[in-house]
Amino acid sequence: MKNKACGVCGYTLSKFYETGMLGCPACYAAFKAEITASLKNIQGGNTRHRGRVPCVTDKEILARYKELLSEMRAAEKGGRLSEAAELSVAVSELKTELKNRGIIL
Ligand SMILES: [Zn+2]
């Protein structure tokens, strides 16, 4: 398996597997596929009636999305444009994920 690294903080995928944690908000976007896969593994056969990734994760993603969105707006206001651009990538990734899950339209 490739050892990806987050372009923002340099956190690696192997570190994520080791700790189950992420280095920064942008890590989620960088490791999205692997995180989704590992969440499915963790859940195992204990699938919910909705047949999707657990609710907790939906909430986490939604919370992270809101957090990143407000960070992005703060960065824009503060003239930190490269930071805002980085955040907007992560925000749009999360938005797509939320749409896929039917959480937002
Ligand atoms: Zn990161």
mmCIF file with all atom_site columns, C-alpha atoms and ligand atoms in Angstrom:
data_model
loop_
_atom_site.group_PDB
_atom_site.id
_atom_site.type_symbol
_atom_site.label_atom_id
_atom_site.label_alt_id
_atom_site.label_comp_id
_atom_site.label_asym_id
_atom_site.label_entity_id
_atom_site.label_seq_id
_atom_site.pdbx_PDB_ins_code
_atom_site.Cartn_x
_atom_site.Cartn_y
_atom_site.Cartn_z
_atom_site.occupancy
_atom_site.B_iso_or_equiv
_atom_site.pdbx_formal_charge
_atom_site.auth_seq_id
_atom_site.auth_comp_id
_atom_site.auth_asym_id
_atom_site.auth_atom_id
_atom_site.pdbx_PDB_model_num
ATOM   1   C  CA . MET A 1 1   ? 0.000   0.000  0.000  1.00 0.00 ? 1   MET A CA 1
ATOM   2   C  CA . LYS A 1 2   ? 1.217   3.473  -0.873 1.00 0.00 ? 2   LYS A CA 1
ATOM   3   C  CA . ASN A 1 3   ? 2.205   5.699  1.991  1.00 0.00 ? 3   ASN A CA 1
ATOM   4   C  CA . LYS A 1 4   ? 0.443   8.934  1.143  1.00 0.00 ? 4   LYS A CA 1
ATOM   5   C  CA . ALA A 1 5   ? 1.184   12.135 2.984  1.00 0.00 ? 5   ALA A CA 1
ATOM   6   C  CA . CYS A 1 6   ? -0.988  15.164 3.664  1.00 0.00 ? 6   CYS A CA 1
ATOM   7   C  CA . GLY A 1 7   ? 0.118   18.109 1.534  1.00 0.00 ? 7   GLY A CA 1
ATOM   8   C  CA . VAL A 1 8   ? -0.736  20.568 4.302  1.00 0.00 ? 8   VAL A CA 1
ATOM   9   C  CA . CYS A 1 9   ? 0.830   19.120 7.449  1.00 0.00 ? 9   CYS A CA 1
ATOM   10  C  CA . GLY A 1 10  ? 2.899   16.220 6.096  1.00 0.00 ? 10  GLY A CA 1
ATOM   11  C  CA . TYR A 1 11  ? 1.046   13.648 8.179  1.00 0.00 ? 11  TYR A CA 1
ATOM   12  C  CA . THR A 1 12  ? 1.339   10.186 6.629  1.00 0.00 ? 12  THR A CA 1
ATOM   13  C  CA . LEU A 1 13  ? -1.212  7.512  5.928  1.00 0.00 ? 13  LEU A CA 1
ATOM   14  C  CA . SER A 1 14  ? 0.769   4.937  7.920  1.00 0.00 ? 14  SER A CA 1
ATOM   15  C  CA . LYS A 1 15  ? 0.608   7.295  10.902 1.00 0.00 ? 15  LYS A CA 1
ATOM   16  C  CA . PHE A 1 16  ? -3.144  7.396  10.512 1.00 0.00 ? 16  PHE A CA 1
ATOM   17  C  CA . TYR A 1 17  ? -3.327  3.586  10.535 1.00 0.00 ? 17  TYR A CA 1
ATOM   18  C  CA . GLU A 1 18  ? -1.084  3.565  13.596 1.00 0.00 ? 18  GLU A CA 1
ATOM   19  C  CA . THR A 1 19  ? -2.964  6.140  15.655 1.00 0.00 ? 19  THR A CA 1
ATOM   20  C  CA . GLY A 1 20  ? -6.395  6.322  14.033 1.00 0.00 ? 20  GLY A CA 1
ATOM   21  C  CA . MET A 1 21  ? -6.040  10.081 14.163 1.00 0.00 ? 21  MET A CA 1
ATOM   22  C  CA . LEU A 1 22  ? -5.383  12.837 11.655 1.00 0.00 ? 22  LEU A CA 1
ATOM   23  C  CA . GLY A 1 23  ? -2.780  15.596 11.697 1.00 0.00 ? 23  GLY A CA 1
ATOM   24  C  CA . CYS A 1 24  ? -4.931  18.468 10.447 1.00 0.00 ? 24  CYS A CA 1
ATOM   25  C  CA . PRO A 1 25  ? -8.318  19.120 8.812  1.00 0.00 ? 25  PRO A CA 1
ATOM   26  C  CA . ALA A 1 26  ? -6.899  18.722 5.299  1.00 0.00 ? 26  ALA A CA 1
ATOM   27  C  CA . CYS A 1 27  ? -5.746  15.177 6.125  1.00 0.00 ? 27  CYS A CA 1
ATOM   28  C  CA . TYR A 1 28  ? -9.305  14.004 5.770  1.00 0.00 ? 28  TYR A CA 1
ATOM   29  C  CA . ALA A 1 29  ? -9.405  15.078 2.138  1.00 0.00 ? 29  ALA A CA 1
ATOM   30  C  CA . ALA A 1 30  ? -5.947  13.657 1.464  1.00 0.00 ? 30  ALA A CA 1
ATOM   31  C  CA . PHE A 1 31  ? -6.752  10.232 2.924  1.00 0.00 ? 31  PHE A CA 1
ATOM   32  C  CA . LYS A 1 32  ? -10.455 10.155 2.194  1.00 0.00 ? 32  LYS A CA 1
ATOM   33  C  CA . ALA A 1 33  ? -10.549 6.820  0.354  1.00 0.00 ? 33  ALA A CA 1
ATOM   34  C  CA . GLU A 1 34  ? -8.395  5.047  2.931  1.00 0.00 ? 34  GLU A CA 1
ATOM   35  C  CA . ILE A 1 35  ? -10.308 6.533  5.866  1.00 0.00 ? 35  ILE A CA 1
ATOM   36  C  CA . THR A 1 36  ? -13.613 5.442  4.381  1.00 0.00 ? 36  THR A CA 1
ATOM   37  C  CA . ALA A 1 37  ? -12.231 1.950  3.779  1.00 0.00 ? 37  ALA A CA 1
ATOM   38  C  CA . SER A 1 38  ? -10.826 1.646  7.275  1.00 0.00 ? 38  SER A CA 1
ATOM   39  C  CA . LEU A 1 39  ? -14.077 2.823  8.842  1.00 0.00 ? 39  LEU A CA 1
ATOM   40  C  CA . LYS A 1 40  ? -15.861 0.080  6.960  1.00 0.00 ? 40  LYS A CA 1
ATOM   41  C  CA . ASN A 1 41  ? -13.306 -2.426 8.248  1.00 0.00 ? 41  ASN A CA 1
ATOM   42  C  CA . ILE A 1 42  ? -13.721 -1.253 11.821 1.00 0.00 ? 42  ILE A CA 1
ATOM   43  C  CA . GLN A 1 43  ? -17.461 -1.558 11.555 1.00 0.00 ? 43  GLN A CA 1
ATOM   44  C  CA . GLY A 1 44  ? -17.174 -5.126 10.239 1.00 0.00 ? 44  GLY A CA 1
ATOM   45  C  CA . GLY A 1 45  ? -20.388 -7.124 10.039 1.00 0.00 ? 45  GLY A CA 1
ATOM   46  C  CA . ASN A 1 46  ? -22.198 -4.799 12.398 1.00 0.00 ? 46  ASN A CA 1
ATOM   47  C  CA . THR A 1 47  ? -23.942 -2.819 9.686  1.00 0.00 ? 47  THR A CA 1
ATOM   48  C  CA . ARG A 1 48  ? -26.741 -0.410 10.453 1.00 0.00 ? 48  ARG A CA 1
ATOM   49  C  CA . HIS A 1 49  ? -30.149 -0.715 8.883  1.00 0.00 ? 49  HIS A CA 1
ATOM   50  C  CA . ARG A 1 50  ? -29.308 2.172  6.592  1.00 0.00 ? 50  ARG A CA 1
ATOM   51  C  CA . GLY A 1 51  ? -26.520 0.065  5.139  1.00 0.00 ? 51  GLY A CA 1
ATOM   52  C  CA . ARG A 1 52  ? -24.094 2.955  5.138  1.00 0.00 ? 52  ARG A CA 1
ATOM   53  C  CA . VAL A 1 53  ? -21.120 4.112  7.159  1.00 0.00 ? 53  VAL A CA 1
ATOM   54  C  CA . PRO A 1 54  ? -22.230 4.792  10.779 1.00 0.00 ? 54  PRO A CA 1
ATOM   55  C  CA . CYS A 1 55  ? -24.109 7.898  11.898 1.00 0.00 ? 55  CYS A CA 1
ATOM   56  C  CA . VAL A 1 56  ? -21.265 8.988  14.120 1.00 0.00 ? 56  VAL A CA 1
ATOM   57  C  CA . THR A 1 57  ? -19.138 9.380  11.042 1.00 0.00 ? 57  THR A CA 1
ATOM   58  C  CA . ASP A 1 58  ? -21.805 11.415 9.257  1.00 0.00 ? 58  ASP A CA 1
ATOM   59  C  CA . LYS A 1 59  ? -21.904 13.771 12.220 1.00 0.00 ? 59  LYS A CA 1
ATOM   60  C  CA . GLU A 1 60  ? -18.144 13.981 12.354 1.00 0.00 ? 60  GLU A CA 1
ATOM   61  C  CA . ILE A 1 61  ? -17.953 14.817 8.693  1.00 0.00 ? 61  ILE A CA 1
ATOM   62  C  CA . LEU A 1 62  ? -20.691 17.413 9.017  1.00 0.00 ? 62  LEU A CA 1
ATOM   63  C  CA . ALA A 1 63  ? -18.977 18.976 12.031 1.00 0.00 ? 63  ALA A CA 1
ATOM   64  C  CA . ARG A 1 64  ? -15.659 19.024 10.199 1.00 0.00 ? 64  ARG A CA 1
ATOM   65  C  CA . TYR A 1 65  ? -17.290 20.513 7.136  1.00 0.00 ? 65  TYR A CA 1
ATOM   66  C  CA . LYS A 1 66  ? -18.793 23.372 9.165  1.00 0.00 ? 66  LYS A CA 1
ATOM   67  C  CA . GLU A 1 67  ? -15.519 23.899 10.972 1.00 0.00 ? 67  GLU A CA 1
ATOM   68  C  CA . LEU A 1 68  ? -13.509 24.053 7.753  1.00 0.00 ? 68  LEU A CA 1
ATOM   69  C  CA . LEU A 1 69  ? -16.066 26.318 6.140  1.00 0.00 ? 69  LEU A CA 1
ATOM   70  C  CA . SER A 1 70  ? -15.789 28.873 8.931  1.00 0.00 ? 70  SER A CA 1
ATOM   71  C  CA . GLU A 1 71  ? -11.994 28.559 8.922  1.00 0.00 ? 71  GLU A CA 1
ATOM   72  C  CA . MET A 1 72  ? -12.015 29.155 5.188  1.00 0.00 ? 72  MET A CA 1
ATOM   73  C  CA . ARG A 1 73  ? -14.151 32.283 5.560  1.00 0.00 ? 73  ARG A CA 1
ATOM   74  C  CA . ALA A 1 74  ? -11.910 33.553 8.341  1.00 0.00 ? 74  ALA A CA 1
ATOM   75  C  CA . ALA A 1 75  ? -8.867  32.962 6.149  1.00 0.00 ? 75  ALA A CA 1
ATOM   76  C  CA . GLU A 1 76  ? -10.517 34.828 3.267  1.00 0.00 ? 76  GLU A CA 1
ATOM   77  C  CA . LYS A 1 77  ? -11.406 37.757 5.512  1.00 0.00 ? 77  LYS A CA 1
ATOM   78  C  CA . GLY A 1 78  ? -7.906  37.818 6.920  1.00 0.00 ? 78  GLY A CA 1
ATOM   79  C  CA . GLY A 1 79  ? -6.381  37.877 3.429  1.00 0.00 ? 79  GLY A CA 1
ATOM   80  C  CA . ARG A 1 80  ? -4.701  34.489 3.951  1.00 0.00 ? 80  ARG A CA 1
ATOM   81  C  CA . LEU A 1 81  ? -5.556  33.425 0.436  1.00 0.00 ? 81  LEU A CA 1
ATOM   82  C  CA . SER A 1 82  ? -3.326  30.371 0.060  1.00 0.00 ? 82  SER A CA 1
ATOM   83  C  CA . GLU A 1 83  ? -4.716  29.000 3.306  1.00 0.00 ? 83  GLU A CA 1
ATOM   84  C  CA . ALA A 1 84  ? -8.246  29.749 2.100  1.00 0.00 ? 84  ALA A CA 1
ATOM   85  C  CA . ALA A 1 85  ? -7.516  27.931 -1.164 1.00 0.00 ? 85  ALA A CA 1
ATOM   86  C  CA . GLU A 1 86  ? -6.209  24.856 0.673  1.00 0.00 ? 86  GLU A CA 1
ATOM   87  C  CA . LEU A 1 87  ? -9.263  24.850 2.892  1.00 0.00 ? 87  LEU A CA 1
ATOM   88  C  CA . SER A 1 88  ? -11.640 25.249 -0.023 1.00 0.00 ? 88  SER A CA 1
ATOM   89  C  CA . VAL A 1 89  ? -10.283 22.024 -1.540 1.00 0.00 ? 89  VAL A CA 1
ATOM   90  C  CA . ALA A 1 90  ? -10.987 20.164 1.696  1.00 0.00 ? 90  ALA A CA 1
ATOM   91  C  CA . VAL A 1 91  ? -14.384 21.848 2.028  1.00 0.00 ? 91  VAL A CA 1
ATOM   92  C  CA . SER A 1 92  ? -15.466 20.826 -1.453 1.00 0.00 ? 92  SER A CA 1
ATOM   93  C  CA . GLU A 1 93  ? -14.297 17.239 -0.852 1.00 0.00 ? 93  GLU A CA 1
ATOM   94  C  CA . LEU A 1 94  ? -16.337 17.099 2.334  1.00 0.00 ? 94  LEU A CA 1
ATOM   95  C  CA . LYS A 1 95  ? -19.313 18.659 0.572  1.00 0.00 ? 95  LYS A CA 1
ATOM   96  C  CA . THR A 1 96  ? -19.186 15.931 -2.076 1.00 0.00 ? 96  THR A CA 1
ATOM   97  C  CA . GLU A 1 97  ? -19.009 13.282 0.637  1.00 0.00 ? 97  GLU A CA 1
ATOM   98  C  CA . LEU A 1 98  ? -21.981 14.816 2.450  1.00 0.00 ? 98  LEU A CA 1
ATOM   99  C  CA . LYS A 1 99  ? -23.954 14.904 -0.790 1.00 0.00 ? 99  LYS A CA 1
ATOM   100 C  CA . ASN A 1 100 ? -23.075 11.279 -1.487 1.00 0.00 ? 100 ASN A CA 1
ATOM   101 C  CA . ARG A 1 101 ? -24.415 10.364 1.911  1.00 0.00 ? 101 ARG A CA 1
ATOM   102 C  CA . GLY A 1 102 ? -27.576 12.385 1.376  1.00 0.00 ? 102 GLY A CA 1
ATOM   103 C  CA . ILE A 1 103 ? -26.831 14.645 4.348  1.00 0.00 ? 103 ILE A CA 1
ATOM   104 C  CA . ILE A 1 104 ? -26.918 17.873 2.364  1.00 0.00 ? 104 ILE A CA 1
ATOM   105 C  CA . LEU A 1 105 ? -28.375 18.706 -1.021 1.00 0.00 ? 105 LEU A CA 1
HETATM 106 ZN ZN . ZN  B 2 .   ? -2.867  17.244 7.344  1.00 0.00 ? 1   ZN  B ZN 1
#
